[in-house]
CSV table of C-alpha atoms in Angstrom, one decimal:
chain,number,residue,atom,x,y,z
L,5,ALA,CA,6.4,-60.5,-41.4
L,6,LEU,CA,6.7,-62.6,-44.5
L,7,ALA,CA,5.7,-66.3,-44.5
L,8,PRO,CA,6.3,-69.0,-47.2
L,9,ARG,CA,3.2,-69.6,-49.1
L,10,ARG,CA,2.4,-73.0,-50.8
L,11,GLY,CA,3.7,-73.2,-54.3
L,12,TRP,CA,6.5,-70.6,-53.5
L,13,VAL,CA,10.1,-71.7,-53.9
L,14,PHE,CA,12.8,-69.5,-52.6
L,15,PRO,CA,16.2,-71.1,-51.7
L,16,GLY,CA,17.3,-70.3,-48.1
L,17,LEU,CA,13.9,-68.2,-47.2
L,18,ASP,CA,13.1,-70.7,-44.5
L,19,GLN,CA,16.4,-70.0,-42.7
L,20,ARG,CA,16.3,-66.1,-43.2
L,21,LEU,CA,12.8,-65.9,-41.6
L,22,ALA,CA,13.6,-68.2,-38.6
L,23,ALA,CA,16.6,-65.9,-37.8
L,24,ALA,CA,14.8,-62.6,-38.1
L,25,PRO,CA,12.9,-62.9,-34.8
L,26,ALA,CA,16.3,-63.4,-33.0
L,27,VAL,CA,17.7,-60.4,-34.5
L,28,VAL,CA,14.7,-58.2,-33.4
L,29,SER,CA,14.7,-59.6,-29.9
L,30,ALA,CA,18.3,-58.9,-29.5
L,31,ALA,CA,18.0,-55.2,-30.6
L,32,LEU,CA,15.1,-54.6,-28.2
L,33,PRO,CA,16.9,-53.9,-24.9
L,34,ALA,CA,19.0,-51.2,-26.4
L,35,ARG,CA,16.0,-48.9,-27.3
L,36,PRO,CA,18.0,-46.1,-28.7
L,37,TYR,CA,15.0,-43.8,-29.6
L,38,ALA,CA,12.9,-44.4,-26.5
L,39,ALA,CA,14.4,-41.8,-24.2
L,40,ALA,CA,14.5,-39.2,-26.9
L,41,ALA,CA,11.0,-39.7,-27.6
L,42,LYS,CA,9.9,-39.4,-24.1
L,43,THR,CA,11.8,-36.3,-23.6
L,44,ALA,CA,10.2,-34.7,-26.6
L,45,LYS,CA,6.8,-35.7,-25.2
L,46,LYS,CA,7.6,-33.8,-21.9
L,47,GLY,CA,8.9,-30.7,-23.6
L,48,SER,CA,5.8,-30.5,-25.8
L,49,GLN,CA,3.6,-30.7,-22.5
L,50,LYS,CA,5.5,-27.8,-21.0
L,51,THR,CA,5.3,-25.8,-24.1
L,52,LYS,CA,1.4,-26.4,-24.1
L,53,GLN,CA,1.3,-25.3,-20.4
L,54,LYS,CA,3.2,-22.1,-21.2
L,55,GLU,CA,1.0,-21.3,-24.1
L,56,THR,CA,-2.0,-21.9,-21.8
L,57,LYS,CA,-0.6,-19.6,-19.2
L,58,LYS,CA,-0.1,-16.9,-21.7
L,59,LYS,CA,-3.6,-17.2,-22.9
L,60,GLN,CA,-4.9,-16.8,-19.3
L,61,VAL,CA,-2.7,-13.7,-18.7
L,62,THR,CA,-4.1,-12.0,-21.9
L,63,ARG,CA,-5.4,-8.5,-20.8
L,64,ARG,CA,-8.7,-7.2,-21.9
L,65,TRP,CA,-8.5,-3.6,-23.0
L,66,PRO,CA,-11.6,-1.5,-22.2
L,67,LEU,CA,-13.6,0.2,-24.8
L,68,MET,CA,-13.2,4.0,-25.3
L,69,SER,CA,-17.0,4.5,-25.7
L,70,LYS,CA,-19.3,5.1,-22.5
L,71,PRO,CA,-21.8,2.7,-21.6
L,72,VAL,CA,-25.7,3.5,-22.7
L,73,ASP,CA,-27.1,1.8,-19.7
L,74,ASP,CA,-26.4,1.6,-15.8
L,75,VAL,CA,-26.0,-2.0,-15.8
L,76,TYR,CA,-22.7,-3.3,-17.8
L,77,LEU,CA,-19.5,-5.2,-17.5
L,78,THR,CA,-17.0,-2.6,-15.8
L,79,TRP,CA,-13.9,-4.2,-17.5
L,80,TYR,CA,-15.4,-3.4,-21.0
L,81,TYR,CA,-15.1,0.4,-20.2
L,82,GLU,CA,-12.7,3.0,-18.8
L,83,ARG,CA,-13.3,3.6,-15.2
L,84,PRO,CA,-14.9,7.0,-14.9
L,85,SER,CA,-13.4,10.0,-12.9
L,86,TYR,CA,-14.9,13.0,-11.5
L,87,ASP,CA,-13.8,16.3,-10.1
L,88,VAL,CA,-14.0,16.9,-6.4
L,89,GLU,CA,-17.3,18.8,-6.3
L,90,LYS,CA,-19.2,16.4,-8.5
L,91,ALA,CA,-17.6,13.4,-6.4
L,92,VAL,CA,-18.8,14.9,-3.1
L,93,GLY,CA,-22.2,15.6,-4.5
L,94,MET,CA,-22.5,11.9,-5.6
L,95,LEU,CA,-21.4,10.8,-2.2
L,96,LYS,CA,-24.1,12.8,-0.3
L,97,LYS,CA,-26.7,11.4,-2.8
L,98,PHE,CA,-25.6,7.9,-2.1
L,99,GLN,CA,-25.6,8.6,1.5
L,100,GLU,CA,-29.4,9.5,1.2
L,101,LEU,CA,-30.4,6.5,-0.9
L,102,ASP,CA,-28.4,3.9,1.3
L,103,PHE,CA,-29.8,5.5,4.7
L,104,THR,CA,-26.2,5.5,6.1
L,105,TYR,CA,-24.9,7.8,9.0
L,106,PRO,CA,-24.7,11.4,7.8
L,107,LYS,CA,-21.7,12.2,9.9
L,108,GLN,CA,-19.4,9.4,8.8
L,109,TYR,CA,-15.9,10.1,7.6
L,110,VAL,CA,-14.8,10.9,4.1
L,111,TYR,CA,-11.5,9.3,3.2
L,112,ILE,CA,-9.0,10.3,0.5
L,113,ASN,CA,-6.1,8.3,-1.1
L,114,VAL,CA,-3.4,10.6,-2.6
L,115,PHE,CA,-0.8,8.9,-4.8
L,116,LEU,CA,2.4,10.9,-4.8
L,117,ASP,CA,5.4,11.0,-7.2
L,118,MET,CA,8.3,9.9,-5.2
L,119,ALA,CA,10.8,10.0,-7.8
L,120,LEU,CA,14.0,12.4,-7.9
L,121,GLN,CA,16.5,13.4,-10.5
L,122,LYS,CA,19.5,12.9,-8.0
L,123,LYS,CA,18.1,10.5,-5.6
L,124,LYS,CA,16.0,7.3,-6.6
L,125,LYS,CA,13.2,8.2,-4.6
L,126,VAL,CA,11.9,10.3,-1.6
L,127,ASP,CA,11.9,8.4,1.8
L,128,PRO,CA,8.3,8.0,3.2
L,129,PHE,CA,7.5,10.6,5.8
L,130,ALA,CA,4.8,11.7,8.2
L,131,SER,CA,3.6,15.2,8.9
L,132,THR,CA,0.7,17.3,10.4
L,133,VAL,CA,-1.5,19.8,8.7
L,134,LEU,CA,-4.1,22.3,10.0
L,135,LEU,CA,-7.1,21.9,7.8
L,136,PRO,CA,-9.2,25.1,7.2
L,137,TYR,CA,-12.4,23.4,8.4
L,138,ARG,CA,-12.4,21.1,11.3
L,139,PHE,CA,-14.6,18.2,11.1
L,140,THR,CA,-14.3,16.5,14.4
L,141,ASP,CA,-14.3,18.0,18.1
L,142,GLU,CA,-11.5,15.6,19.2
L,143,THR,CA,-8.3,17.2,20.3
L,144,ASN,CA,-4.8,15.6,20.6
L,145,LYS,CA,-2.7,15.7,23.8
L,146,VAL,CA,0.4,17.7,23.4
L,147,LEU,CA,3.2,18.0,25.9
L,148,VAL,CA,5.4,21.1,25.9
L,149,PHE,CA,9.1,21.1,27.0
L,150,THR,CA,10.2,24.3,28.4
L,151,GLU,CA,12.0,25.7,31.7
L,152,ASN,CA,10.8,29.3,31.3
L,153,GLU,CA,7.9,30.1,33.6
L,154,GLN,CA,6.2,32.7,31.2
L,155,GLU,CA,6.4,30.1,28.4
L,156,ALA,CA,5.0,27.4,30.6
L,157,GLU,CA,2.1,29.6,31.6
L,158,ILE,CA,1.2,30.5,27.9
L,159,ALA,CA,1.4,26.6,27.2
L,160,ARG,CA,-1.0,26.0,29.9
L,161,GLU,CA,-3.5,28.6,28.8
L,162,LYS,CA,-3.5,27.5,25.4
L,163,GLY,CA,-4.4,23.9,26.3
L,164,ALA,CA,-1.2,21.9,26.6
L,165,ALA,CA,-1.8,18.5,28.3
L,166,VAL,CA,1.7,18.4,30.1
L,167,VAL,CA,4.0,21.1,30.6
L,168,GLY,CA,7.7,20.8,32.2
L,169,GLY,CA,11.4,20.4,31.7
L,170,VAL,CA,14.0,17.8,32.4
L,171,GLU,CA,12.0,16.5,35.2
L,172,LEU,CA,9.6,14.9,32.7
L,173,ILE,CA,12.3,12.8,30.9
L,174,LYS,CA,12.3,10.0,33.7
L,175,TRP,CA,8.5,9.7,33.5
L,176,ILE,CA,8.4,9.5,29.7
L,177,LEU,CA,11.1,6.8,29.6
L,178,GLU,CA,9.2,4.7,32.2
L,179,ASP,CA,5.9,5.2,30.3
L,180,GLU,CA,4.3,7.1,33.1
L,181,ILE,CA,3.4,10.0,30.7
L,182,GLN,CA,2.0,9.2,27.2
L,183,VAL,CA,0.7,11.9,25.1
L,184,ASP,CA,0.0,12.3,21.2
L,185,PHE,CA,2.7,14.8,20.4
L,186,TYR,CA,5.8,16.6,21.8
L,187,VAL,CA,6.9,20.1,21.2
L,188,ALA,CA,9.8,22.1,22.7
L,189,VAL,CA,11.6,25.5,22.6
L,190,PRO,CA,15.2,25.5,21.2
L,191,ALA,CA,16.7,26.4,24.7
L,192,ILE,CA,15.8,23.0,26.2
L,193,MET,CA,16.9,20.7,23.3
L,194,PRO,CA,20.4,19.7,24.4
L,195,LYS,CA,18.9,18.3,27.7
L,196,LEU,CA,16.2,16.0,25.7
L,197,ILE,CA,18.8,14.0,23.8
L,198,PRO,CA,18.0,10.9,26.1
L,199,LEU,CA,14.5,10.8,24.7
L,200,ARG,CA,15.5,10.7,21.1
L,201,ASN,CA,15.3,6.9,20.7
L,202,LYS,CA,12.2,6.8,22.8
L,203,LEU,CA,10.2,9.3,21.0
L,204,ARG,CA,11.9,8.6,17.4
L,205,ARG,CA,9.5,10.3,14.9
L,206,LYS,CA,7.7,12.3,17.6
L,207,TYR,CA,11.1,13.8,18.8
L,208,PRO,CA,10.7,17.5,18.6
L,209,SER,CA,12.3,19.0,15.4
L,210,THR,CA,12.0,22.1,13.1
L,211,LYS,CA,11.3,19.8,10.0
L,212,ARG,CA,7.9,18.6,11.7
L,213,ASN,CA,7.3,22.2,13.2
L,214,SER,CA,7.3,20.9,16.6
L,215,LEU,CA,10.4,22.8,17.7
L,216,GLY,CA,10.2,26.7,17.9
L,217,HIS,CA,9.5,29.7,20.1
L,218,ASP,CA,5.9,30.3,19.0
L,219,ILE,CA,4.2,28.0,21.4
L,220,PRO,CA,0.5,29.0,20.7
L,221,LYS,CA,1.0,28.2,17.1
L,222,MET,CA,2.6,24.7,17.7
L,223,LEU,CA,-0.1,24.0,20.2
L,224,GLN,CA,-2.8,24.8,17.7
L,225,LEU,CA,-1.2,22.8,14.9
L,226,PHE,CA,-0.7,19.7,17.1
L,227,ARG,CA,-3.9,19.8,19.1
L,228,GLU,CA,-6.2,20.5,16.2
L,229,GLY,CA,-4.2,19.2,13.2
L,230,LEU,CA,-4.6,16.1,11.0
L,231,GLU,CA,-1.6,13.6,11.2
L,232,TYR,CA,-0.9,11.8,8.0
L,233,MET,CA,1.9,9.4,6.7
L,234,VAL,CA,3.2,7.9,3.5
L,235,GLU,CA,2.1,4.3,3.2
L,236,ASP,CA,3.4,1.6,0.7
L,237,GLU,CA,6.1,4.0,-0.4
L,238,ARG,CA,3.9,6.6,-2.0
L,239,VAL,CA,0.2,6.6,-0.8
L,240,ILE,CA,-1.4,8.8,1.8
L,241,LYS,CA,-4.6,7.5,3.2
L,242,THR,CA,-6.4,9.8,5.7
L,243,ARG,CA,-9.8,11.2,6.4
L,244,ILE,CA,-10.5,14.9,5.4
L,245,ALA,CA,-14.2,15.4,6.3
L,246,ARG,CA,-17.7,14.1,7.1
L,247,VAL,CA,-20.5,13.6,4.8
């Protein structure tokens, strides 16, 4: 602000200075630039926050060289991988050092490529495999559907938990009979349709090797076999042995 100083003579200066505050006070309520300035400030804060998030997500790429010591930051180096024979040897060594139970189970995670050329992906599935070396004495309970007396006798000799025909349908629907697996011969399949919704994936089928004429083979597979299924769309998690 300018104020008249003694000795200065400007015609009309006193009136202009007196009128100036009135003009300023009249212009204050409008504040044409206040909102724009505030918005710019908010925008700048958001930009800073985004930049901060980007910095936090920054990935640390591991180094290609191997560590020279047995104590190191794991994210600095690539994760080591071993073949099966060496990995099992290391697992046995760790078991001795940790004094863990020597007959504990060994688990494996298998990652599958479920992509196809015609379809988008393979649907998750379940199956049973007969391993060359059994690692447990546990056996599954298997029910055999057959109306042939000779086949029924063979099934009982080979260790079937339950053997019968259509008379078993009622007991299964009422949960009076519960087993781990169901196998059947082709001749009786038209009579087992009422069990389709009840048994679902355990319903006898050639796709799962639970439908056929070779009763001893089917019984061995499902009594001693290992059942596995695909989880999370492409992963198989199951046990395969003991330490």
